[in-house]
XYZ file of C-alpha atoms in Angstrom:
615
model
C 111.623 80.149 130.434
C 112.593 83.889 129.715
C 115.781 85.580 129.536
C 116.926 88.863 130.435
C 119.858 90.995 130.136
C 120.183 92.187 133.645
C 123.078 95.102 135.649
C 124.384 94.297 138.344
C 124.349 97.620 140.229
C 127.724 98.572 141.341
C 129.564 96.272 140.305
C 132.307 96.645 137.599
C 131.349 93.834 135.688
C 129.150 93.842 131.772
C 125.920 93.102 131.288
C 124.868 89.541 132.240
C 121.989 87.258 130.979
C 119.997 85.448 133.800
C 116.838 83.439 133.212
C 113.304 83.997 135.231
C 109.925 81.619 134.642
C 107.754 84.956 134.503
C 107.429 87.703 132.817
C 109.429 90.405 134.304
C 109.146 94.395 133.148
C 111.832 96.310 131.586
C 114.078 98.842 134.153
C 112.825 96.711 137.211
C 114.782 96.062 139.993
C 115.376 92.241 140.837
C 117.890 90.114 143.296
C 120.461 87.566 141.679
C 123.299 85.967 143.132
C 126.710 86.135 141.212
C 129.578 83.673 142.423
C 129.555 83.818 146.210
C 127.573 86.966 146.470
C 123.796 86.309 147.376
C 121.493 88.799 146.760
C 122.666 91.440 144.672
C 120.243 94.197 143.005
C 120.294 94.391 139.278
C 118.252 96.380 136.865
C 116.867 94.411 134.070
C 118.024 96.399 130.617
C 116.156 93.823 128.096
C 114.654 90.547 127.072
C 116.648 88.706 125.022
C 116.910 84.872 122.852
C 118.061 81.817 125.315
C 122.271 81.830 125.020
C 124.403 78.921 124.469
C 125.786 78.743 128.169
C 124.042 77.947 131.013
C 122.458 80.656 132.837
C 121.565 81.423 136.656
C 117.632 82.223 137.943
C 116.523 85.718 138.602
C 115.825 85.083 142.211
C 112.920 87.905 143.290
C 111.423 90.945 141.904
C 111.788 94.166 144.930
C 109.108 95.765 143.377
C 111.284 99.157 142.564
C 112.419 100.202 139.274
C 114.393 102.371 137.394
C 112.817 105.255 135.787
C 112.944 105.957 132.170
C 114.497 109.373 133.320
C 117.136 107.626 135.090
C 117.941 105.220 132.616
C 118.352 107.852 129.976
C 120.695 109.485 132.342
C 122.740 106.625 133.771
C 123.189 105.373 129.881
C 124.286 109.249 129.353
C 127.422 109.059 131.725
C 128.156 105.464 130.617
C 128.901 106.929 126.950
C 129.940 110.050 127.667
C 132.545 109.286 130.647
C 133.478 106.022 129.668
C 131.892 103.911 132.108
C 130.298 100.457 132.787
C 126.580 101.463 132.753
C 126.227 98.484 136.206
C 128.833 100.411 137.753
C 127.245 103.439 137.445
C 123.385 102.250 138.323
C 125.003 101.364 141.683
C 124.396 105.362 142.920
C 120.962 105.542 141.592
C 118.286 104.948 143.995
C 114.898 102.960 143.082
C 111.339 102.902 143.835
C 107.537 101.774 143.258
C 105.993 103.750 140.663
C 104.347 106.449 141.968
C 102.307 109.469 141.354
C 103.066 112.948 142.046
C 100.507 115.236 144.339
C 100.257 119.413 144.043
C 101.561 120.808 147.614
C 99.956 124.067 148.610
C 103.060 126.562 150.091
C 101.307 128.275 152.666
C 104.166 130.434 154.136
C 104.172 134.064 152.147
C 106.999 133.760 149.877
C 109.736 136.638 149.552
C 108.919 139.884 148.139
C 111.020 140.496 145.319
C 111.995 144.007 143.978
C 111.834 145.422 140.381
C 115.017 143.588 139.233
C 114.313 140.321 140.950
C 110.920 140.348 138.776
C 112.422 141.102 136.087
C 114.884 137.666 136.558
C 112.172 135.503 137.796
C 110.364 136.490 134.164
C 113.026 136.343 132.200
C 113.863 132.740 133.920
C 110.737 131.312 132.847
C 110.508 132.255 129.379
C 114.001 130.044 129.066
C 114.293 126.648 129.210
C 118.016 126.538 130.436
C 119.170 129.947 131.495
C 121.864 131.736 133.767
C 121.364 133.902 136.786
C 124.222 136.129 137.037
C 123.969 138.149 139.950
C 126.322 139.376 142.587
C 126.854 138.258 145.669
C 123.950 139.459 147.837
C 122.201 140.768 145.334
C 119.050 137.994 146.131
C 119.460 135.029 144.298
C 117.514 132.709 146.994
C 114.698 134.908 146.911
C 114.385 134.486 143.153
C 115.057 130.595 143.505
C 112.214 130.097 146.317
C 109.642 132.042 144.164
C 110.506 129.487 141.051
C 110.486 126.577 143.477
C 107.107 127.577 145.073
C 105.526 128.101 141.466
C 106.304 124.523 140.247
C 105.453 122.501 143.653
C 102.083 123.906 143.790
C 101.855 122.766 139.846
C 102.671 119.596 141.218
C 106.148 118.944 139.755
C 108.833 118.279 141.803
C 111.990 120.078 141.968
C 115.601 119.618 142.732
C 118.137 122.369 144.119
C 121.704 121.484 143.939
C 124.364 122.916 145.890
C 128.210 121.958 145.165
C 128.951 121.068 148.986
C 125.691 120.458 150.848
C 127.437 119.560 153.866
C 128.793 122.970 153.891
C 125.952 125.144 153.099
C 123.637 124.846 156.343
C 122.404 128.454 155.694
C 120.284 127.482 152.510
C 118.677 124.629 154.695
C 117.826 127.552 157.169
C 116.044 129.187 154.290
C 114.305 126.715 152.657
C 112.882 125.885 156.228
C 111.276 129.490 156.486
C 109.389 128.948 152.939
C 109.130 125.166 152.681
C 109.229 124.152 156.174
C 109.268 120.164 156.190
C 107.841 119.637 152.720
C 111.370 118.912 151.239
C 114.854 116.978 152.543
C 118.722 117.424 152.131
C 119.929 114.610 150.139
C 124.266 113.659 149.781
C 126.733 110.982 150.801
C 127.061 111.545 154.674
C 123.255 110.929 155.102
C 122.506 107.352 156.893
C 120.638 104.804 155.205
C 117.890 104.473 157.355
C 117.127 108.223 156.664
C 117.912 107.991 152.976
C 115.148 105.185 153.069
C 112.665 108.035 155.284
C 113.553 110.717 152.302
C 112.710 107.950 149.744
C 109.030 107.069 151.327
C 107.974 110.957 151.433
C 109.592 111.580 148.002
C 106.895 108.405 147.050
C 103.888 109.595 148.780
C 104.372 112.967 147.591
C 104.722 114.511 151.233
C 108.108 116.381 149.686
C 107.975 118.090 146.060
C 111.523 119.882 146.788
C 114.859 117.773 146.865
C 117.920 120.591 148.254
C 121.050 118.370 147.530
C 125.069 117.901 146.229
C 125.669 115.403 143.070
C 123.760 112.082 144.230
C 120.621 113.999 144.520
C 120.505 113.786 140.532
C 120.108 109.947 140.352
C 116.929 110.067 142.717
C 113.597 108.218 141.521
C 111.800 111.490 140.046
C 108.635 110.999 138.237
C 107.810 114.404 137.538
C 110.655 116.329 137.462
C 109.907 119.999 136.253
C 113.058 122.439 137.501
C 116.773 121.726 138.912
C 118.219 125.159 139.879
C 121.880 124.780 140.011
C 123.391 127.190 142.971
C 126.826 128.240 142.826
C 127.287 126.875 139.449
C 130.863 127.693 138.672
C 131.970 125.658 141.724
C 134.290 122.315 140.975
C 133.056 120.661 143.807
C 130.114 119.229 140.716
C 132.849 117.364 138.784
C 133.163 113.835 140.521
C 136.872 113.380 141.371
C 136.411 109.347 141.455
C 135.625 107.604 138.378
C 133.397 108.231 136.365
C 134.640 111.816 136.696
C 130.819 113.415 135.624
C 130.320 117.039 136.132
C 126.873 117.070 137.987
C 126.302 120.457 136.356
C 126.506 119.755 132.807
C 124.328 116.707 133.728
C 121.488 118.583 134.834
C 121.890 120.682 131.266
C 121.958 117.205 129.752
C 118.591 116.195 131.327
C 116.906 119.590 130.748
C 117.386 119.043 126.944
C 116.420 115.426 126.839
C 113.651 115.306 129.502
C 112.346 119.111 128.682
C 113.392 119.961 132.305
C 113.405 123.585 133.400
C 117.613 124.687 134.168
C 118.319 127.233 135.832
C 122.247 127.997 136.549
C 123.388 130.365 139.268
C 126.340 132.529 140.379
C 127.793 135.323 141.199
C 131.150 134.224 139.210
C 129.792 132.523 136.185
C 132.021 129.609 134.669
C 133.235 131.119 131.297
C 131.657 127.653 129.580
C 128.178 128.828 131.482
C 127.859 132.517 130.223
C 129.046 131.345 126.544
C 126.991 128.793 125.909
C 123.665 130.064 128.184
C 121.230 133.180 127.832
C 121.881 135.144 131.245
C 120.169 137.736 133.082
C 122.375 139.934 135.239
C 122.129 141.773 138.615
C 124.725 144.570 139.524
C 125.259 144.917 143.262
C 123.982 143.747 146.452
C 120.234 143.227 147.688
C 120.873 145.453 151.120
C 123.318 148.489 150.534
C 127.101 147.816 150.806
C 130.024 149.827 150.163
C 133.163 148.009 149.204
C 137.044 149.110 150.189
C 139.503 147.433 148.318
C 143.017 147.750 149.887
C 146.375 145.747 148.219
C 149.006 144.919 150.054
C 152.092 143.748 147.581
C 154.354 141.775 150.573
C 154.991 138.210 149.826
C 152.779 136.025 151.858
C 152.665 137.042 155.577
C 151.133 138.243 158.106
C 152.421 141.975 157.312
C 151.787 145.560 159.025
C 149.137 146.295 156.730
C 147.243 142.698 157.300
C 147.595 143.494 161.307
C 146.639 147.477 161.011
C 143.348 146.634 159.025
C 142.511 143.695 161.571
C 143.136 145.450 164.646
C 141.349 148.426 162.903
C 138.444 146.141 162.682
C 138.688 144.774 166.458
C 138.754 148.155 168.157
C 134.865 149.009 166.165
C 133.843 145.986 167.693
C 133.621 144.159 163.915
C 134.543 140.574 162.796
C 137.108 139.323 160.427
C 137.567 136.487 158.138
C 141.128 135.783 156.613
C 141.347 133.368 153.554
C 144.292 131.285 153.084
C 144.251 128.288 150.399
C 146.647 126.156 152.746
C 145.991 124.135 155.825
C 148.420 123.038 158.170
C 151.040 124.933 159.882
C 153.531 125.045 157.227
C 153.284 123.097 153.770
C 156.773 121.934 153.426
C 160.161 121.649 155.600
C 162.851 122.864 153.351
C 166.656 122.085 154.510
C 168.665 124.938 153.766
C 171.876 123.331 153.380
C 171.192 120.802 150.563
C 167.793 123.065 149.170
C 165.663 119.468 149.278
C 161.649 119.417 151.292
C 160.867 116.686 152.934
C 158.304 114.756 150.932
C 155.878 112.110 151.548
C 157.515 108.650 150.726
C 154.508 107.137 148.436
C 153.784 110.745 146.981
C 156.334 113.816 145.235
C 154.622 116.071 147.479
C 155.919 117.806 150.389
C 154.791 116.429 153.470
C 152.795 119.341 155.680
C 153.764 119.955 158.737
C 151.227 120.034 162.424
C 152.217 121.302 165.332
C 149.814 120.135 167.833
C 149.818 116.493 166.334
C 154.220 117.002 166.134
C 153.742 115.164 163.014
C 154.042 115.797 158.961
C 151.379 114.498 156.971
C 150.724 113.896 153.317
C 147.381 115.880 152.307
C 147.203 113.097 149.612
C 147.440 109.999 151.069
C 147.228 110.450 154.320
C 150.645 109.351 155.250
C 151.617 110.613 158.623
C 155.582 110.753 160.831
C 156.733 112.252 163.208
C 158.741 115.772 162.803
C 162.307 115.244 161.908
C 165.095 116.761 163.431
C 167.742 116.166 160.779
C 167.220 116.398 157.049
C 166.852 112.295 155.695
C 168.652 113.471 152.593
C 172.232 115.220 153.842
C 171.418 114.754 157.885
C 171.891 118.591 158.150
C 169.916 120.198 160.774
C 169.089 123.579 158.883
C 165.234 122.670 158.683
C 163.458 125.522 157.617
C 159.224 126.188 157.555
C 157.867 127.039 154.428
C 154.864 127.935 152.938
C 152.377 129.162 156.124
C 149.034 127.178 156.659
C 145.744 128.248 158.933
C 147.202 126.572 161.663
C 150.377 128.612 161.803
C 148.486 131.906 160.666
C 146.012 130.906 163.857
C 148.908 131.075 166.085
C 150.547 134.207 164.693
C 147.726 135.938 165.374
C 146.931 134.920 168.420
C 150.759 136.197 169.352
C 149.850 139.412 167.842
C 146.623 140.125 168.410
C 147.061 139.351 172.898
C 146.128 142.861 173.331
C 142.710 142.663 171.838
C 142.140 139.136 174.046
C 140.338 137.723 170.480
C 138.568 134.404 170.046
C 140.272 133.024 166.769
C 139.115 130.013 164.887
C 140.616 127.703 162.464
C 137.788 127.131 159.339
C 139.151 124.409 157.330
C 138.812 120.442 156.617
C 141.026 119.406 159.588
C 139.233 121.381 161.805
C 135.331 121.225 160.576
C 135.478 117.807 160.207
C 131.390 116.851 160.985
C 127.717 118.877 159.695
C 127.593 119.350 163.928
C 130.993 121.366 164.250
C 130.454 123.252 161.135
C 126.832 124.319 162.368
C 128.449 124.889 165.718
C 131.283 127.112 164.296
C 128.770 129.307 162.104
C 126.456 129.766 165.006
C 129.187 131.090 167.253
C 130.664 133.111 165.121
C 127.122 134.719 164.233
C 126.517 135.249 167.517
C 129.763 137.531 167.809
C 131.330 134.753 170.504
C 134.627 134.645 167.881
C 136.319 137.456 166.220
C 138.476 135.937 163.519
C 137.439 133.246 161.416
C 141.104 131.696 159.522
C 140.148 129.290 156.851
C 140.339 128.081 153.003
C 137.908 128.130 150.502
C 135.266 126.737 152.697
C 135.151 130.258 153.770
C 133.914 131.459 150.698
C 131.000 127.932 150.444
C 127.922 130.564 150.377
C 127.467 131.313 154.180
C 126.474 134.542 155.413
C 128.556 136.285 157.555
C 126.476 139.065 159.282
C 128.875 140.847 161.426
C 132.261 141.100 159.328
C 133.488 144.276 157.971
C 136.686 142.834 156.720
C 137.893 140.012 154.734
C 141.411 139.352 153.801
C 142.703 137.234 151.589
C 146.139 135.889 151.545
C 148.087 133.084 149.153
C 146.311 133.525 145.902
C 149.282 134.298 143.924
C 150.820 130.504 143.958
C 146.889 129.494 142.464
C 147.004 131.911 139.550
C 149.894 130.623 137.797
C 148.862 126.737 138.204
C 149.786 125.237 134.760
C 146.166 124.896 134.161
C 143.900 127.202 131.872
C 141.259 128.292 134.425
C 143.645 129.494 136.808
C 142.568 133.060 136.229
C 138.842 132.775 135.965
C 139.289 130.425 139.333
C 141.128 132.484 141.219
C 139.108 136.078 140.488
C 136.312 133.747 141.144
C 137.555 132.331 144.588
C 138.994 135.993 145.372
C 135.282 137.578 144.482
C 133.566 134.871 146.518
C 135.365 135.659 149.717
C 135.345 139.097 149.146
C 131.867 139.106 149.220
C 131.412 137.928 152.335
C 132.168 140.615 154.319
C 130.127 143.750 154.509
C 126.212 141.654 153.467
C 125.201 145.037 154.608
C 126.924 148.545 155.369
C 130.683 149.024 154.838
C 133.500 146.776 154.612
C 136.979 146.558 153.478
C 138.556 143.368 151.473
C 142.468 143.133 151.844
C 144.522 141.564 149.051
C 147.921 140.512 149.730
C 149.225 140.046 146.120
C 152.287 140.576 143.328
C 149.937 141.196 140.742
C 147.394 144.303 141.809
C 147.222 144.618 138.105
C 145.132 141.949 137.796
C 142.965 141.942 140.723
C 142.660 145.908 140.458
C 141.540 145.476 136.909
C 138.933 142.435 137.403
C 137.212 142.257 140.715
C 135.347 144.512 140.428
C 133.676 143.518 137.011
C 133.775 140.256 136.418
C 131.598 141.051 133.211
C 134.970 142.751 131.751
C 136.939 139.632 132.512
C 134.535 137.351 131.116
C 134.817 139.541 127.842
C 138.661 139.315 127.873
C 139.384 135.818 128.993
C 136.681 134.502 125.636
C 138.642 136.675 123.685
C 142.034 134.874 125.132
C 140.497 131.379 124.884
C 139.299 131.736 121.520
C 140.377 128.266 119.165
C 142.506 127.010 122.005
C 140.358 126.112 125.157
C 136.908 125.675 126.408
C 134.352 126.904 125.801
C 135.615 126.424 122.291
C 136.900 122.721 122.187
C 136.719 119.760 124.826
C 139.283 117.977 126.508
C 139.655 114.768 127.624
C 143.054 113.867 129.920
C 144.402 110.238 129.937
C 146.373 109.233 133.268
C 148.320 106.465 133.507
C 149.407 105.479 136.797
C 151.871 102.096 137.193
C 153.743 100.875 139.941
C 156.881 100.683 137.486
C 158.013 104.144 136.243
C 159.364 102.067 133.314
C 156.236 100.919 132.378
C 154.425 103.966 132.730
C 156.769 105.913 130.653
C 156.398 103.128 127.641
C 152.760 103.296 127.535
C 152.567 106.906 127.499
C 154.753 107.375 124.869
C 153.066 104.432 122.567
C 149.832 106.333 123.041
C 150.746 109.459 122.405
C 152.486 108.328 119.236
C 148.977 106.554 118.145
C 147.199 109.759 119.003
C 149.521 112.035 116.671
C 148.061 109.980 113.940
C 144.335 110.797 114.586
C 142.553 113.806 112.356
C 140.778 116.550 114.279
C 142.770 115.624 117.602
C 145.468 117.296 118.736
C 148.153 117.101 121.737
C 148.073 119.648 124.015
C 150.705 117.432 126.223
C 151.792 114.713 127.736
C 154.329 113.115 129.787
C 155.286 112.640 133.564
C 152.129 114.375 135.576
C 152.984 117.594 137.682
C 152.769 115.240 140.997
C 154.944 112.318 139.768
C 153.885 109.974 142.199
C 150.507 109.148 144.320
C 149.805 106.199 146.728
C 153.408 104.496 145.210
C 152.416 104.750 141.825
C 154.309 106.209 138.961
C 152.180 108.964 137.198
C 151.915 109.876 133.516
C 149.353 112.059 131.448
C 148.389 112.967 128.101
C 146.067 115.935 127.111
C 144.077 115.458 124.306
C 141.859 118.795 122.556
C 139.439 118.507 119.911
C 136.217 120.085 118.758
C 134.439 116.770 118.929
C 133.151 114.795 121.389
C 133.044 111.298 119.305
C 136.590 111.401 118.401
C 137.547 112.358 122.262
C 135.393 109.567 123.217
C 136.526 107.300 120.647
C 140.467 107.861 121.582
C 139.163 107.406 125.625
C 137.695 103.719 124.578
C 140.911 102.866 122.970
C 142.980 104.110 125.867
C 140.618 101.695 128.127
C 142.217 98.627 126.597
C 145.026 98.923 128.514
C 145.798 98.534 132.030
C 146.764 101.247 134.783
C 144.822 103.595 132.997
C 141.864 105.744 133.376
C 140.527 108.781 131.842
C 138.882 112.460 132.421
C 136.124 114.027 130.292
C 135.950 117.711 130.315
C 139.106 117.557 132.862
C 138.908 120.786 135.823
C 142.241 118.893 137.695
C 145.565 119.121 135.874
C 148.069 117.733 138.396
């Protein structure tokens, strides 16, 4: 009889010993039961001596396995983020071993000018590199060319994209060059054409893998380039646990595996352009000519908003109007004791929605109907605050009769399906709506190809977040929409804002601001330490408090750690539970992983590497 260290993928359990009569290979994938579960899928990690309990049979082989690629990674994440390595091997997918086939690209591939030759050369002489180039300025084209290169050496290649569900236009491309020889890979795919994806990536009938986070844990054998698109987007850092930041993975694996990296934006993370060699591309691919107007109301929809859209309707062009709220209003304020109405289970304002007459919690999904008296002093003074794309919808709509235009709300409660965000983007390309309202999926890479302005409303509440990339992420979010109006020709971008200073000084050259905000950042954030952010979340506010505080007190003892803060969390409460954080800095990763292990022992808590959410 042989024994075997075996994990159980997905499951939040340690490694287990089983016992087989053959011999079975290291990283393959085999079914066990465990308890009342039949047929679970385990990887086996190691042979090992017979143990002193009694242990259960390895019950088949499936004839997949792990790759040594995969392994390496999934072990990566389980050290670096704290995690049970089963758990984690429960998102990576497994297959036969295989053997990877050149694919001739037969489609002629983009022609690139001077600049975009220069990149593409400069790209391959680095093994991790950054593409900083502004938006429009031909990033795809220099992508394809890279991807072509390697496929017809026979290496496969990933392309990862922060929201793949919301970037339908690079599928579009990739389908021009690539036709069928590659697949979309994330979440919302079905299994039966996950298991499709899986059989071409195995008989080498697809060399090019376009996909969001998952799309890192597939079966490669001969992985040669991941080009990561949109780099600086959070959308790559996991919000359930273990919190990984796909990005920083794929600059793991390039090191380890001697992968080819390439990062891309247009608004380089500060942590990319420090640590990476970039190339960079000033100004757009086609000709554009950028107005920037600043309009310093408090958030509405003022004269100067409605002058510039109905400036835009009469010439027959289309508008897109950024606002980082959904809803119609985000809280109900009563004027006569000064309290919001907030969600019971969370201590955030409940949102209000019109059409639904209800007030929901963004958070937990809580959901009532609209009161009529305030629940705290039984006034009737309710008063909307905070506008949402709903409300701004409507208010245009009022305005805007005149003009007879076809407005459309762009955000998660109305896209809610790959179908109806296809469906909106086609529409809209087509001319058949004028205004486009939405958040930051506005700003998800899609072109736009008829819209001369773009107005942005709201951002001042997001650049003075207690959280020390609220600068870089709100130029970055303010570039990114502003960018897509005007692909070609002239446009105008409309900033309704208290602090012109900043924008005026910044957007346009985000190479001066990534030059100022190192200089601010120097000794006391990343790129220069790491982070790691303990949350403690209890039913008992009591209890919460008390572990905080005995942690933090253990912490202060620790050499080359230091406190940045800690205490109640800015939301207080989530899903009923009582919420407490510390922030921990330090210029090494051991001791931050160290002090997350130790925090581990205890219950109700869980922890964040490398943190990007501070509330």
């Amino acid at each position: 009889m042989r024994y075997y260290k075996v994990a159980i993928k997905g499951r939040f359990v340690d490694e287990l010993i089983y016992e087989s009569k053959e011999k079975i290979e290291i990283l393959s994938e085999v079914l066990l039961d465990l308890q009342n579960k039949k047929d679970l899928k385990a990887i086996v990690l190691e042979e090992c001596e017979k143990p002193e309990f009694k242990t259960k049979a390895i019950k088949a082989k499936t004839g997949a396995k792990l790759s040594k690629t995969q392994f390496e990674l999934a072990s990566f994440i389980s050290y670096y983020y704290n995690c049970k390595l089963s758990f984690i091997l429960g998102s990576f997918e497994c297959l036969e071993d295989y053997t990877c086939k050149k694919i001739l690209i037969e489609k002629q591939m983009p022609i690139l000018n001077e600049k975009q030759k220069e990149a593409l050369e400069f790209i391959k002489q680095q093994k991790t590199s950054l593409l900083f180039a502004d938006t429009g300025s031909g990033k795809t084209e220099i992508y394809i060319s890279l991807l072509k290169e390697y496929i017809e050496n026979g290496e496969q290649v990933l392309l990862l994209m922060p929201e793949i569900s919301l970037s339908p236009q690079m599928q579009k491309r990739l389908e021009v060059y690539f036709e069928d020889k590659f697949f979309i890979w994330h979440s919302k795919i079905s299994k039966k054409k996950k298991q499709e994806n899986l059989e071409k990536l195995k008989n080498s009938e697809v060399m090019l893998v376009a996909g969001a986070r998952s799309a890192l844990f597939l079966p490669f054998t001969k992985l040669g380039l991941i080009i990561v698109d949109e780099e600086h987007d959070n959308s790559y850092k996991a919000n359930n646990i273990p919190k990984f930041n796909a990005r920083d993975l794929a600059v793991f694996l390039g090191q380890k595996e001697n992968i080819k990296i390439l990062l891309g934006s247009a608004t380089p993370s500060l942590t990319s352009f420090y640590k990476q060699k970039s190339f960079r591309i000033k100004g757009s691919f086609f000709k554009s000519e950028k107005e920037f107007i600043y309009d310093e109301s408090e958030l509405s929809l003022s004269s100067t908003v409605l002058r510039e859209i109905r400036t835009s309707l009469r010439n027959k062009k289309q508008v897109i109007v950024f606002l980082p709220t959904r809803a119609n209003f985000r809280q109900i304020l009563c004027k006569s004791c000064g309290n919001t109405i907030k969600c019971p289970f969370c201590s955030i304002a409940l949102s209000m929605h019109k059409k639904k007459n209800a007030l929901k919690c963004h958070y937990c999904g809580f959901t009532k109907e609209i009161d009529k008296l305030c629940p705290n002093c039984a006034d009737s003074m309710l008063e909307a605050r905070k506008m949402g794309t709903a409300e701004l919808c409507e208010m245009l709509e009022k305005e805007l009769k005149d003009f007879n235009a076809k407005i459309v709300k762009f955000d998660s409660d109305e896209i809610s399906s790959f179908s109806k965000l296809n469906s909106v983007l086609r529409d809209f390309n087509k001319n058949d709506i004028d205004i486009l309202v939405g958040t930051s999926m506005l700003a998800k890479g899609h072109d736009y190809h008829d819209v001369d302005l773009s107005v942005i409303l709201g951002l001042d509440e997001y650049l003075f977040r207690p959280d020390y990339k609220a600068l870089e992420e709100s130029l970055a979010l303010a570039m990114q929409v502003a960018g897509r109006a005007g692909r070609k020709g002239k446009a105008r971008v409309l900033l309704q804002s208290k602090n012109k200073v900043f924008f005026q000084r910044y957007i346009n050259d985000y190479d001066a601001f990534l030059k100022d905000e190192l200089e601010a950042r120097k000794e006391l954030y990343p790129p220069f330490t790491r982070l790691l952010r303990i949350l403690i979340e209890d039913k008992d506010e009591k209890n919460g408090f008390i572990l905080c505080e005995k942690l933090a007190k253990e912490y202060k003892k620790i050499q080359d750690i230091e406190i940045i803060g800690y205490g109640a969390c800015a939301i207080a409460m989530l899903n009923a539970n009582f919420r407490f954080y510390i922030l921990l800095k330090s210029n090494s990763h051991t001791k931050l992983i160290k002090a997350a292990k130790y925090a581990l022992n205890f219950n109700n808590v869980s922890i964040d590497m490398d943190p990007v959410d501070f509330s």
